[in-house]
Coordinates of C-alpha atoms in Angstrom, one line a residue:
Chain U
M29 CA 0.0 0.0 0.0
R30 CA 0.9 3.7 -0.2
A31 CA 1.5 5.4 3.2
L32 CA 3.0 8.6 4.5
T33 CA 6.2 7.7 6.3
W34 CA 8.4 9.7 8.6
H35 CA 12.1 9.8 7.9
G36 CA 13.4 12.7 10.0
K37 CA 12.9 16.4 10.5
H38 CA 10.9 17.9 7.6
D39 CA 11.3 14.6 5.7
V40 CA 8.0 12.8 5.2
R41 CA 7.4 10.7 2.1
V42 CA 4.7 8.7 0.5
D43 CA 6.2 5.2 0.2
T44 CA 5.0 1.8 -0.8
V45 CA 5.0 -0.5 2.2
P46 CA 3.5 -3.9 3.0
D47 CA -0.3 -3.9 3.8
P48 CA -1.1 -4.3 7.5
E49 CA -2.5 -7.7 8.7
L50 CA -4.8 -8.9 11.5
I51 CA -2.6 -9.7 14.4
N52 CA -4.9 -10.1 17.4
S53 CA -8.4 -11.4 17.6
R54 CA -10.0 -8.0 18.4
D55 CA -8.3 -6.3 15.4
A56 CA -9.9 -5.0 12.2
I57 CA -8.3 -3.7 9.0
I58 CA -9.8 -0.7 7.4
K59 CA -9.3 0.8 4.0
I60 CA -8.9 4.5 4.6
T61 CA -11.0 7.0 2.7
S62 CA -10.2 10.3 4.4
T63 CA -7.5 11.4 6.8
A64 CA -6.4 14.8 8.2
I65 CA -3.2 16.4 9.3
C66 CA -3.4 17.4 13.0
G67 CA -1.5 20.3 14.6
S68 CA 0.3 17.7 16.7
D69 CA 1.5 16.0 13.5
L70 CA 3.6 19.1 12.9
H71 CA 5.8 18.3 15.9
L72 CA 6.6 14.9 14.5
Y73 CA 7.4 16.8 11.3
D74 CA 9.6 19.3 13.1
G75 CA 11.4 16.4 14.7
Y76 CA 10.5 17.4 18.3
I77 CA 9.1 14.1 19.3
P78 CA 11.7 11.4 20.3
S79 CA 11.1 7.7 20.0
M80 CA 10.2 8.1 16.3
Q81 CA 11.7 5.6 14.0
S82 CA 12.5 6.1 10.3
G83 CA 9.7 4.5 8.3
D84 CA 6.9 5.1 10.9
I85 CA 3.5 5.7 9.4
I86 CA 2.0 8.7 11.0
G87 CA -1.5 10.3 11.2
H88 CA -4.2 9.8 13.8
E89 CA -7.3 11.4 12.3
F90 CA -8.8 9.0 9.9
M91 CA -11.8 7.0 8.7
G92 CA -12.6 4.4 6.2
E93 CA -14.3 1.1 5.3
V94 CA -13.8 -2.1 7.2
V95 CA -12.2 -4.8 5.0
E96 CA -11.2 -7.5 7.5
V97 CA -12.5 -8.3 11.0
G98 CA -10.9 -10.5 13.6
K99 CA -13.1 -13.0 15.5
G100 CA -13.1 -10.9 18.7
A101 CA -14.4 -7.8 16.9
A102 CA -17.0 -9.5 14.7
H103 CA -19.9 -8.9 17.1
K104 CA -19.5 -5.1 16.5
L105 CA -18.1 -4.7 13.0
K106 CA -18.6 -6.3 9.6
K107 CA -17.0 -5.9 6.3
G108 CA -18.2 -2.8 4.5
D109 CA -19.0 -0.8 7.6
R110 CA -17.9 2.9 7.3
V111 CA -16.1 3.8 10.5
V112 CA -14.4 6.8 12.2
V113 CA -11.5 5.7 14.4
P114 CA -10.6 7.5 17.7
F115 CA -7.0 8.6 17.8
V116 CA -6.5 7.1 21.3
I117 CA -6.5 3.3 21.5
S118 CA -8.5 1.8 24.4
C119 CA -9.3 -1.8 25.4
G120 CA -12.8 -1.1 26.8
K121 CA -12.3 -3.6 29.7
C122 CA -9.9 -2.1 32.3
F123 CA -10.9 0.0 35.3
F124 CA -10.4 3.2 33.3
C125 CA -12.3 2.3 30.2
E126 CA -15.2 1.0 32.5
K127 CA -15.1 4.4 34.2
N128 CA -15.6 6.0 30.8
Q129 CA -12.0 7.4 30.8
P130 CA -10.7 5.6 27.6
A131 CA -7.8 8.1 27.3
A132 CA -6.5 6.6 30.5
C133 CA -6.7 3.0 29.2
D134 CA -4.3 0.7 31.2
N135 CA -3.9 -1.9 28.5
S136 CA -3.5 -0.5 25.0
N137 CA 0.1 0.6 25.2
P138 CA 2.3 -2.5 24.7
A139 CA 4.2 -3.3 27.9
D140 CA 7.7 -2.1 26.9
T141 CA 6.6 1.3 25.6
A142 CA 4.1 1.8 28.4
Q143 CA 7.2 1.5 30.7
M144 CA 8.6 4.6 29.2
S145 CA 5.5 6.6 30.0
E146 CA 5.4 5.2 33.5
I147 CA 8.9 6.5 34.1
A148 CA 7.9 10.0 32.8
Y149 CA 4.4 10.3 34.3
G150 CA 4.3 7.8 37.2
Y151 CA 1.7 5.6 35.5
P152 CA 1.5 3.9 32.1
M153 CA -0.2 6.0 29.4
P154 CA -2.5 4.5 26.7
G155 CA -1.5 3.7 23.1
A156 CA -2.4 6.1 20.2
F157 CA -2.2 5.9 16.4
G158 CA 0.7 7.3 14.5
Y159 CA 2.4 9.1 17.3
A160 CA 5.8 7.7 18.1
H161 CA 6.8 4.8 20.2
L162 CA 6.1 6.4 23.6
T163 CA 2.4 5.8 22.8
G164 CA 3.0 2.3 21.5
G165 CA 4.5 2.9 18.0
Y166 CA 1.1 2.0 16.4
S167 CA 1.1 2.7 12.6
G168 CA -1.1 5.7 11.8
G169 CA -3.8 6.5 9.3
Q170 CA -2.2 8.6 6.6
A171 CA -2.2 5.5 4.5
E172 CA -4.4 3.3 2.3
Y173 CA -5.0 0.8 5.1
A174 CA -4.6 0.6 8.9
R175 CA -4.7 -2.1 11.5
I176 CA -7.2 -1.1 14.3
P177 CA -6.6 -2.9 17.6
Y178 CA -9.6 -3.3 20.0
A179 CA -11.8 -2.6 17.0
D180 CA -14.9 -3.8 18.8
Y181 CA -14.6 -0.9 21.2
G182 CA -13.1 2.2 19.4
P183 CA -14.5 2.8 15.9
I184 CA -18.0 4.3 15.5
V185 CA -20.1 3.1 12.5
I186 CA -21.2 6.0 10.3
P187 CA -24.6 5.8 8.5
N188 CA -24.5 6.1 4.8
G189 CA -25.4 9.5 3.4
L190 CA -23.0 11.5 5.7
D191 CA -20.0 12.8 3.8
D192 CA -16.6 11.9 5.2
E193 CA -15.9 15.6 5.8
K194 CA -18.8 15.9 8.1
V195 CA -17.7 13.1 10.4
L196 CA -13.9 12.8 10.0
F197 CA -13.1 15.1 12.9
L198 CA -14.9 12.8 15.3
S199 CA -11.5 11.0 15.3
D200 CA -9.9 13.8 17.5
I201 CA -10.5 17.5 17.2
L202 CA -14.3 17.7 17.5
P203 CA -14.5 15.6 20.7
T204 CA -11.4 17.5 21.9
G205 CA -13.2 20.8 21.5
W206 CA -16.3 19.4 23.1
M207 CA -14.4 18.1 26.1
A208 CA -12.6 21.4 26.4
A209 CA -15.9 23.2 26.6
E210 CA -17.4 20.5 29.0
N211 CA -14.4 21.1 31.3
C212 CA -15.5 24.7 31.6
D213 CA -18.7 23.6 33.5
I214 CA -20.5 26.4 31.7
E215 CA -23.4 28.2 33.6
E216 CA -26.0 30.6 32.4
G217 CA -24.6 34.0 31.6
D218 CA -21.0 32.7 31.4
T219 CA -18.3 34.3 29.3
V220 CA -15.7 31.9 28.0
A221 CA -12.3 33.1 26.8
V222 CA -10.6 30.8 24.2
F223 CA -6.8 31.2 23.7
G224 CA -5.9 29.9 20.2
C225 CA -8.2 29.7 17.1
G226 CA -6.7 26.6 15.5
P227 CA -9.1 23.7 14.8
V228 CA -9.4 22.7 18.5
G229 CA -10.0 26.3 19.5
L230 CA -12.6 26.8 16.8
F231 CA -14.5 23.6 17.9
S232 CA -14.2 24.8 21.5
I233 CA -16.0 28.0 20.6
Q234 CA -18.8 26.2 18.8
C235 CA -19.2 23.7 21.7
A236 CA -19.1 26.4 24.4
F237 CA -22.0 28.2 22.6
L238 CA -23.9 24.9 22.4
M239 CA -23.4 24.4 26.1
G240 CA -25.0 27.8 26.8
A241 CA -22.1 30.3 27.0
R242 CA -23.5 33.8 26.7
R243 CA -20.4 35.1 25.1
V244 CA -17.1 33.6 23.8
I245 CA -14.0 35.8 23.4
A246 CA -11.4 34.3 21.2
I247 CA -7.7 35.2 21.1
D248 CA -5.3 34.7 18.2
H249 CA -3.3 36.7 15.6
Y250 CA -4.0 35.0 12.3
P251 CA -6.7 37.0 10.4
R252 CA -8.2 33.9 8.7
R253 CA -8.5 32.0 11.9
M254 CA -10.0 35.0 13.7
A255 CA -12.5 35.5 10.9
M256 CA -13.6 31.9 11.4
A257 CA -14.0 32.4 15.1
K258 CA -16.0 35.5 14.4
G259 CA -18.1 33.5 12.0
L260 CA -19.0 31.2 14.9
G261 CA -20.3 34.1 16.9
A262 CA -17.2 34.8 19.0
D263 CA -15.8 38.2 19.8
V264 CA -12.1 38.3 18.7
L265 CA -8.9 39.8 20.1
N266 CA -5.7 40.1 18.2
Y267 CA -3.0 39.7 20.9
H268 CA -0.5 41.6 18.7
D269 CA -2.7 44.7 18.9
V270 CA -4.5 44.4 22.3
N271 CA -3.5 44.1 25.9
V272 CA -5.5 40.9 26.3
N273 CA -5.9 40.9 30.0
E274 CA -7.1 44.5 30.2
A275 CA -9.5 43.8 27.3
L276 CA -10.9 40.7 29.0
V277 CA -11.5 42.7 32.3
E278 CA -13.1 45.6 30.5
M279 CA -15.3 43.3 28.3
T280 CA -16.7 41.5 31.3
G281 CA -17.5 44.4 33.5
G282 CA -14.5 43.8 35.7
I283 CA -15.6 40.3 36.7
G284 CA -13.4 38.5 34.2
P285 CA -14.1 35.4 32.1
D286 CA -15.9 32.7 34.0
A287 CA -13.9 30.0 32.2
V288 CA -10.8 30.1 30.1
I289 CA -9.6 27.5 27.5
D290 CA -5.9 27.0 26.6
A291 CA -6.2 25.7 23.1
V292 CA -2.6 26.4 22.3
G293 CA -0.5 24.2 24.6
M294 CA 3.2 23.9 24.3
E295 CA 3.3 22.7 20.8
S296 CA 3.7 26.0 19.2
H297 CA 6.9 26.5 21.1
G298 CA 8.2 23.0 20.7
Y299 CA 6.9 19.9 22.4
A300 CA 10.2 18.9 23.8
I301 CA 9.5 15.5 25.4
D302 CA 13.0 14.4 24.8
N303 CA 14.0 17.0 27.4
I304 CA 11.5 15.4 29.7
L305 CA 13.1 12.0 29.4
D306 CA 16.5 13.5 29.9
A307 CA 15.2 15.3 32.9
V308 CA 13.7 12.1 34.4
K309 CA 16.9 10.2 33.8
A310 CA 18.9 12.9 35.5
S311 CA 16.3 13.2 38.2
M312 CA 16.5 16.9 37.8
F313 CA 13.5 19.1 37.3
L314 CA 14.5 21.1 34.3
A315 CA 12.0 23.4 32.6
T316 CA 11.0 21.8 29.4
E317 CA 8.1 24.0 28.4
R318 CA 7.6 27.7 27.8
P319 CA 4.1 27.8 29.1
H320 CA 3.2 31.3 28.1
V321 CA -0.4 30.6 27.4
L322 CA -0.9 28.4 30.4
R323 CA 0.3 31.4 32.6
Q324 CA -2.0 33.7 30.7
V325 CA -5.1 31.7 31.1
I326 CA -4.6 31.4 34.8
I327 CA -4.1 35.2 35.1
A328 CA -7.1 35.9 32.8
C329 CA -9.6 33.7 34.6
R330 CA -12.0 35.3 37.2
K331 CA -11.8 34.5 40.9
G332 CA -13.4 31.0 41.5
G333 CA -13.4 30.3 37.7
R334 CA -12.5 27.3 35.6
V335 CA -9.5 26.7 33.5
S336 CA -9.7 24.1 30.8
V337 CA -6.5 22.9 29.1
P338 CA -7.0 20.8 25.9
G339 CA -3.6 22.1 24.7
V340 CA -0.9 19.5 24.9
Y341 CA 1.9 19.7 27.4
G342 CA 4.6 17.1 27.8
G343 CA 7.0 17.9 30.6
F344 CA 7.6 20.5 33.2
A345 CA 6.4 24.1 33.4
D346 CA 8.7 26.8 34.7
K347 CA 7.1 29.8 36.7
F348 CA 3.7 28.2 37.0
P349 CA 1.6 31.0 38.6
I350 CA 0.6 28.9 41.6
G351 CA -0.1 32.0 43.6
A352 CA -2.8 33.3 41.2
F353 CA -4.1 29.7 40.9
M354 CA -4.5 29.2 44.6
E355 CA -5.4 32.7 45.7
K356 CA -8.2 33.0 43.1
G357 CA -9.5 29.5 43.9
L358 CA -9.4 28.2 40.4
T359 CA -10.3 24.7 39.1
M360 CA -8.3 23.3 36.3
K361 CA -9.4 20.3 34.1
T362 CA -7.3 18.9 31.3
G363 CA -6.2 15.6 29.6
Q364 CA -6.1 13.8 26.4
T365 CA -9.6 13.5 25.0
H366 CA -11.8 10.6 26.1
V367 CA -12.9 10.3 22.5
H368 CA -15.1 7.2 22.8
R369 CA -17.2 8.9 25.5
Y370 CA -18.5 11.6 23.2
L371 CA -18.9 9.8 19.8
P372 CA -22.6 8.8 19.8
K373 CA -23.7 12.2 21.1
L374 CA -21.5 14.2 18.7
L375 CA -22.5 12.0 15.7
K376 CA -26.1 12.7 16.5
M377 CA -25.5 16.4 16.7
I378 CA -23.8 16.3 13.3
E379 CA -26.7 14.4 11.8
E380 CA -29.1 16.9 13.2
G381 CA -27.1 19.8 11.8
K382 CA -26.3 21.3 15.2
I383 CA -22.5 21.1 14.6
D384 CA -20.8 22.2 11.5
T385 CA -17.4 20.5 10.9
T386 CA -16.6 21.4 7.4
F387 CA -16.1 25.2 7.6
M388 CA -12.5 24.9 8.8
I389 CA -11.3 22.7 5.9
T390 CA -9.1 25.0 3.8
H391 CA -7.2 22.4 1.8
R392 CA -8.1 19.0 0.2
M393 CA -5.5 17.0 -1.6
P394 CA -4.7 13.4 -2.5
L395 CA -2.6 11.3 -0.1
E396 CA 0.2 11.4 -2.7
D397 CA 0.5 15.2 -2.0
A398 CA 0.7 14.8 1.8
P399 CA 4.3 16.1 2.0
K400 CA 3.1 19.3 0.3
G401 CA 0.2 19.4 2.9
Y402 CA 2.7 19.3 5.8
K403 CA 4.8 22.0 4.3
L404 CA 1.8 24.3 3.8
F405 CA 0.5 23.6 7.2
K406 CA 3.8 24.5 8.7
D407 CA 4.8 27.5 6.6
E408 CA 1.4 29.1 5.9
Q409 CA -0.5 28.9 9.2
N410 CA -2.9 31.8 8.3
D411 CA -4.1 30.3 5.1
T412 CA -3.9 26.6 6.1
V413 CA -6.3 25.9 8.9
K414 CA -7.1 22.2 8.2
V415 CA -5.8 19.9 5.6
V416 CA -7.8 16.8 4.6
L417 CA -6.1 14.0 2.6
K418 CA -8.3 12.0 0.3
V419 CA -7.3 8.4 -0.2
Q420 CA -8.3 6.5 -3.3
Chain T
M3 CA 6.7 -11.6 52.1
T4 CA 5.0 -8.2 51.9
N5 CA 6.4 -7.5 55.3
S6 CA 9.9 -7.5 56.7
D7 CA 11.4 -7.1 60.1
A8 CA 13.7 -4.6 58.4
Y9 CA 10.9 -2.0 58.2
S10 CA 8.0 -1.2 60.5
G11 CA 5.8 0.7 58.1
D12 CA 3.1 -0.8 55.8
A13 CA 5.0 -0.6 52.5
P14 CA 5.5 -3.8 50.4
V15 CA 9.0 -5.1 50.8
S16 CA 9.7 -4.7 47.0
T17 CA 9.4 -0.9 47.4
L18 CA 12.0 -0.6 50.2
K19 CA 15.2 1.2 49.5
S20 CA 18.5 2.3 51.1
R21 CA 19.2 0.7 54.5
A22 CA 15.7 -0.8 54.8
G23 CA 16.0 -2.4 51.3
S24 CA 19.5 -3.8 52.1
A25 CA 18.2 -5.2 55.4
A26 CA 15.2 -6.8 53.7
N27 CA 17.5 -8.4 51.1
K28 CA 19.8 -9.7 53.8
E29 CA 16.9 -11.1 55.8
A30 CA 15.5 -12.8 52.6
A31 CA 19.0 -14.4 52.0
Q32 CA 19.3 -15.6 55.6
D33 CA 15.8 -17.2 55.5
R34 CA 16.8 -19.2 52.5
D35 CA 20.4 -20.0 53.3
W36 CA 21.6 -18.0 50.3
S37 CA 24.6 -15.7 50.2
I38 CA 22.7 -12.7 48.9
A39 CA 19.1 -12.0 47.7
S40 CA 17.3 -9.5 45.6
I41 CA 13.6 -8.8 45.8
V42 CA 11.5 -7.5 43.0
G43 CA 7.7 -7.2 42.9
R44 CA 4.7 -5.6 41.3
T45 CA 1.0 -5.3 42.2
I46 CA -1.6 -4.9 39.5
T47 CA -5.4 -4.7 39.5
V48 CA -7.1 -7.1 37.2
N49 CA -10.7 -6.3 36.4
R50 CA -11.8 -10.0 36.8
P51 CA -13.1 -12.1 39.7
R52 CA -10.4 -13.5 42.1
Q53 CA -11.0 -17.2 41.3
D54 CA -10.7 -16.6 37.5
V55 CA -7.4 -14.8 37.9
Y56 CA -6.0 -17.4 40.2
K57 CA -7.0 -20.2 37.9
V58 CA -5.1 -18.8 34.9
W59 CA -2.0 -18.2 37.0
R60 CA -2.2 -21.6 38.6
D61 CA -2.3 -23.2 35.2
F62 CA 1.3 -22.0 34.6
S63 CA 1.1 -23.1 31.0
A64 CA -0.1 -19.5 30.1
F65 CA 3.2 -18.1 31.4
P66 CA 4.9 -17.9 27.9
S67 CA 2.1 -15.7 26.6
F68 CA 2.8 -12.9 29.0
M69 CA 6.3 -13.6 30.4
E70 CA 8.8 -12.5 27.8
N71 CA 11.7 -14.9 28.6
I72 CA 9.7 -18.0 29.4
E73 CA 9.4 -20.4 26.5
Q74 CA 7.6 -23.2 28.1
V75 CA 6.3 -24.4 31.5
T76 CA 5.3 -28.1 31.8
Q77 CA 3.6 -29.7 34.8
L78 CA 5.6 -32.7 36.0
D79 CA 3.2 -33.6 38.7
D80 CA 0.9 -31.9 41.2
K81 CA 3.7 -29.9 42.8
R82 CA 6.5 -29.8 40.2
L83 CA 7.0 -27.8 37.1
H84 CA 9.7 -27.7 34.5
W85 CA 10.6 -24.2 33.1
V86 CA 12.3 -23.6 29.8
V87 CA 13.7 -20.1 29.7
A88 CA 15.1 -18.3 26.6
A89 CA 18.8 -17.5 26.6
P90 CA 20.9 -15.5 24.1
G91 CA 21.9 -17.1 20.8
G92 CA 18.7 -19.1 20.5
T93 CA 19.7 -21.4 23.4
T94 CA 17.7 -22.1 26.5
V95 CA 18.3 -22.8 30.1
E96 CA 16.0 -25.1 32.1
W97 CA 15.1 -25.7 35.7
D98 CA 12.6 -27.4 37.9
V99 CA 10.3 -25.6 40.3
V100 CA 8.3 -26.9 43.3
I101 CA 5.0 -25.4 44.4
T102 CA 5.4 -25.0 48.2
E103 CA 2.1 -23.3 48.9
D104 CA -1.2 -23.2 47.0
T105 CA -4.4 -21.8 48.5
P106 CA -7.0 -21.5 45.7
G107 CA -8.0 -18.0 45.1
E108 CA -5.5 -16.6 47.6
V109 CA -1.8 -17.5 47.1
I110 CA 0.7 -19.5 45.1
V111 CA 4.3 -19.9 46.2
W112 CA 7.0 -21.7 44.3
E113 CA 10.8 -22.2 44.5
S114 CA 13.4 -23.5 42.2
V115 CA 14.9 -26.9 43.2
K116 CA 18.4 -27.0 44.5
G117 CA 21.1 -27.0 41.8
S118 CA 19.0 -25.0 39.4
G119 CA 21.8 -22.6 38.5
I120 CA 19.9 -19.7 39.7
N121 CA 18.0 -19.9 43.0
N122 CA 14.7 -18.1 42.8
T123 CA 11.3 -18.1 44.5
G124 CA 8.0 -16.6 43.5
R125 CA 4.9 -15.7 45.5
V126 CA 1.7 -14.4 44.0
E127 CA -1.1 -13.2 46.1
F128 CA -4.7 -12.5 45.1
K129 CA -7.0 -10.1 47.0
D130 CA -10.4 -8.6 46.2
A131 CA -9.9 -5.1 45.0
P132 CA -12.2 -2.5 46.6
A133 CA -15.7 -1.7 45.4
G134 CA -15.9 -4.4 42.7
R135 CA -12.7 -3.3 40.9
G136 CA -11.7 -6.9 40.5
T137 CA -8.6 -8.5 41.9
E138 CA -5.3 -7.1 43.2
V139 CA -2.5 -9.4 42.2
T140 CA 0.9 -9.1 43.9
A141 CA 3.9 -11.0 42.5
T142 CA 7.1 -11.0 44.5
I143 CA 10.2 -12.7 43.1
V144 CA 13.2 -13.3 45.3
Y145 CA 16.3 -14.5 43.6
E146 CA 20.0 -15.0 44.3
P147 CA 22.0 -12.9 41.9
P148 CA 24.8 -15.2 41.0
G149 CA 28.4 -13.9 40.6
G150 CA 31.2 -14.7 38.3
D151 CA 30.7 -16.2 34.8
I152 CA 27.3 -17.7 35.7
G153 CA 26.2 -14.3 36.9
R154 CA 27.2 -12.7 33.6
L155 CA 25.4 -15.5 31.7
I156 CA 22.3 -15.1 33.9
A157 CA 22.4 -11.3 33.5
K158 CA 22.2 -11.8 29.7
L159 CA 19.3 -14.2 30.1
F160 CA 17.1 -11.3 31.3
R161 CA 16.9 -8.8 28.6
R162 CA 16.0 -6.2 31.2
E163 CA 16.7 -5.4 34.8
P164 CA 14.5 -7.9 36.7
K165 CA 12.5 -5.1 38.3
I166 CA 11.5 -3.8 34.9
Q167 CA 11.0 -7.3 33.6
V168 CA 8.5 -8.2 36.3
R169 CA 6.6 -5.0 35.7
Q170 CA 6.3 -5.6 32.0
D171 CA 5.4 -9.3 32.5
M172 CA 2.6 -8.3 35.0
R173 CA 1.4 -5.6 32.6
R174 CA 1.1 -8.3 29.9
F175 CA -0.8 -10.6 32.3
K176 CA -3.2 -7.8 33.0
Q177 CA -3.8 -7.2 29.2
L178 CA -4.3 -10.9 28.7
M179 CA -6.8 -11.2 31.5
E180 CA -8.7 -8.0 30.9
A181 CA -8.5 -7.3 27.1
G182 CA -8.2 -10.9 26.2
E183 CA -5.0 -10.4 24.3
V184 CA -1.5 -9.0 24.7
S185 CA -1.3 -5.5 23.1
T186 CA 1.1 -5.2 20.2
A187 CA 1.8 -2.5 17.6
R188 CA 2.9 -5.1 15.1
R189 CA 1.6 -4.7 11.6
Y190 CA 2.6 -8.0 10.0
R191 CA 2.2 -11.6 11.1
I192 CA 5.7 -12.4 9.8
S193 CA 7.4 -9.2 10.6
P194 CA 9.8 -7.4 8.4
Q195 CA 10.1 -4.8 11.2
A196 CA 8.8 -6.6 14.2
N197 CA 8.0 -4.4 17.1

């Protein structure tokens, strides 16, 4: 098959590789129809993520048609089903999956790679598609075919008549935006501030309104992304032109935003997990992040308010404003997205036309052009909001 | 084996360090008439009833599916097992093990017979986890780290530090018991780039 493979910094290629096969009983093989490039894929592209190996197939936002099903998944899937696959891999059977926290699955990361995350975070983290060997080294979905482990638990079957583009983002960024808004515990009359108008920020805005936010104030500096936020009904601030904190205070009558979302994370400044591992090995708490936005959201949030962090962080934060966090009595919720938890509800809302997923797609191209898509997404962030790859 | 005279707190003996850890190792060696002993252990929660978990462990024949270095375990009689363990260069080492304690659903203890090359004992305990979370399984391995040439050979037998090895083996046991299979990122049945 053809697949996008990683070979090093700024070196991704579409290669011919062997087709994946069923390995375990609960596996399925899917023939991919659409796949997207995620912001977090850029950090593989930029060579920031260690434990990558040359030839790894990347991509974790994908959907397609079931072509083979293992015995252990046959009660849920059959050949010909159209499915969207959650980026996080979950067994569905452990304590965490049963608590509806699939992004904390105890079993999906193979034992040797789980060990690495246990050293870094104290407990083993779950597996994920196409994201280096810390999360299992599972081959990703920017390819013609993919092996889906625990296929009886993860993939959601999509009814015919719904275009790929309407449902593809169920794989990651739509549930991530939904969980980001849910973590704001929105109450009547609330103002929510969203830092970052990338795809997750944009979905957070849409979901915050759906959950009853009276007002959403979005912060970015790319005109095209700010225009999209405005189109969703948000007020927008360009942080190059505005003292953001002063503006948020003034726009909320001195109370401040009731909830603030960090939809930026550390990735824009380099997701330097290699430093983390070095730090763990050296048993020294070196700063590995430049948590500029994390500091800002804590300062921006009103007293007693809620901070929601869908943005990805990997290691240690220097100058975490613990004083502001404690004295203001804030609550912070964060985490990789429990994708499985939200799929049925979000699919229904898409079917009912309550959520629009297609507005942010700026580029569509064949899988063969994926290297060009990566380059555009990296170099032209204003114009390139979301790239969807079509697989024949 | 989860308690030691070397330490008066409630921590499992496998988590002791510094002077308390050394004292526990010394005590374990004295108990067994060994020159030295090392203790490694791991507790996992398995989301299955206690009797089910015990049964799979007591069968021993499932060991190779979750223990990386064990190629085969055969039951010689009620109490005795023959273990075949992978060694470098495609060779194997073998030893016999005697089950010294077996309380269904609660505990299994085994030890290698004298002259096995590497003295080792294992104890696995099964307890109900709180609030219907399944079964807490604690495995504790005590072994005599051999010196000299044998020591170097034995060190090579274990691809990893024993402490890490037991963690990974227990993690695979949990996967097998809960998910029904051992998680792998492999893409091909006969692997050009096995993971």
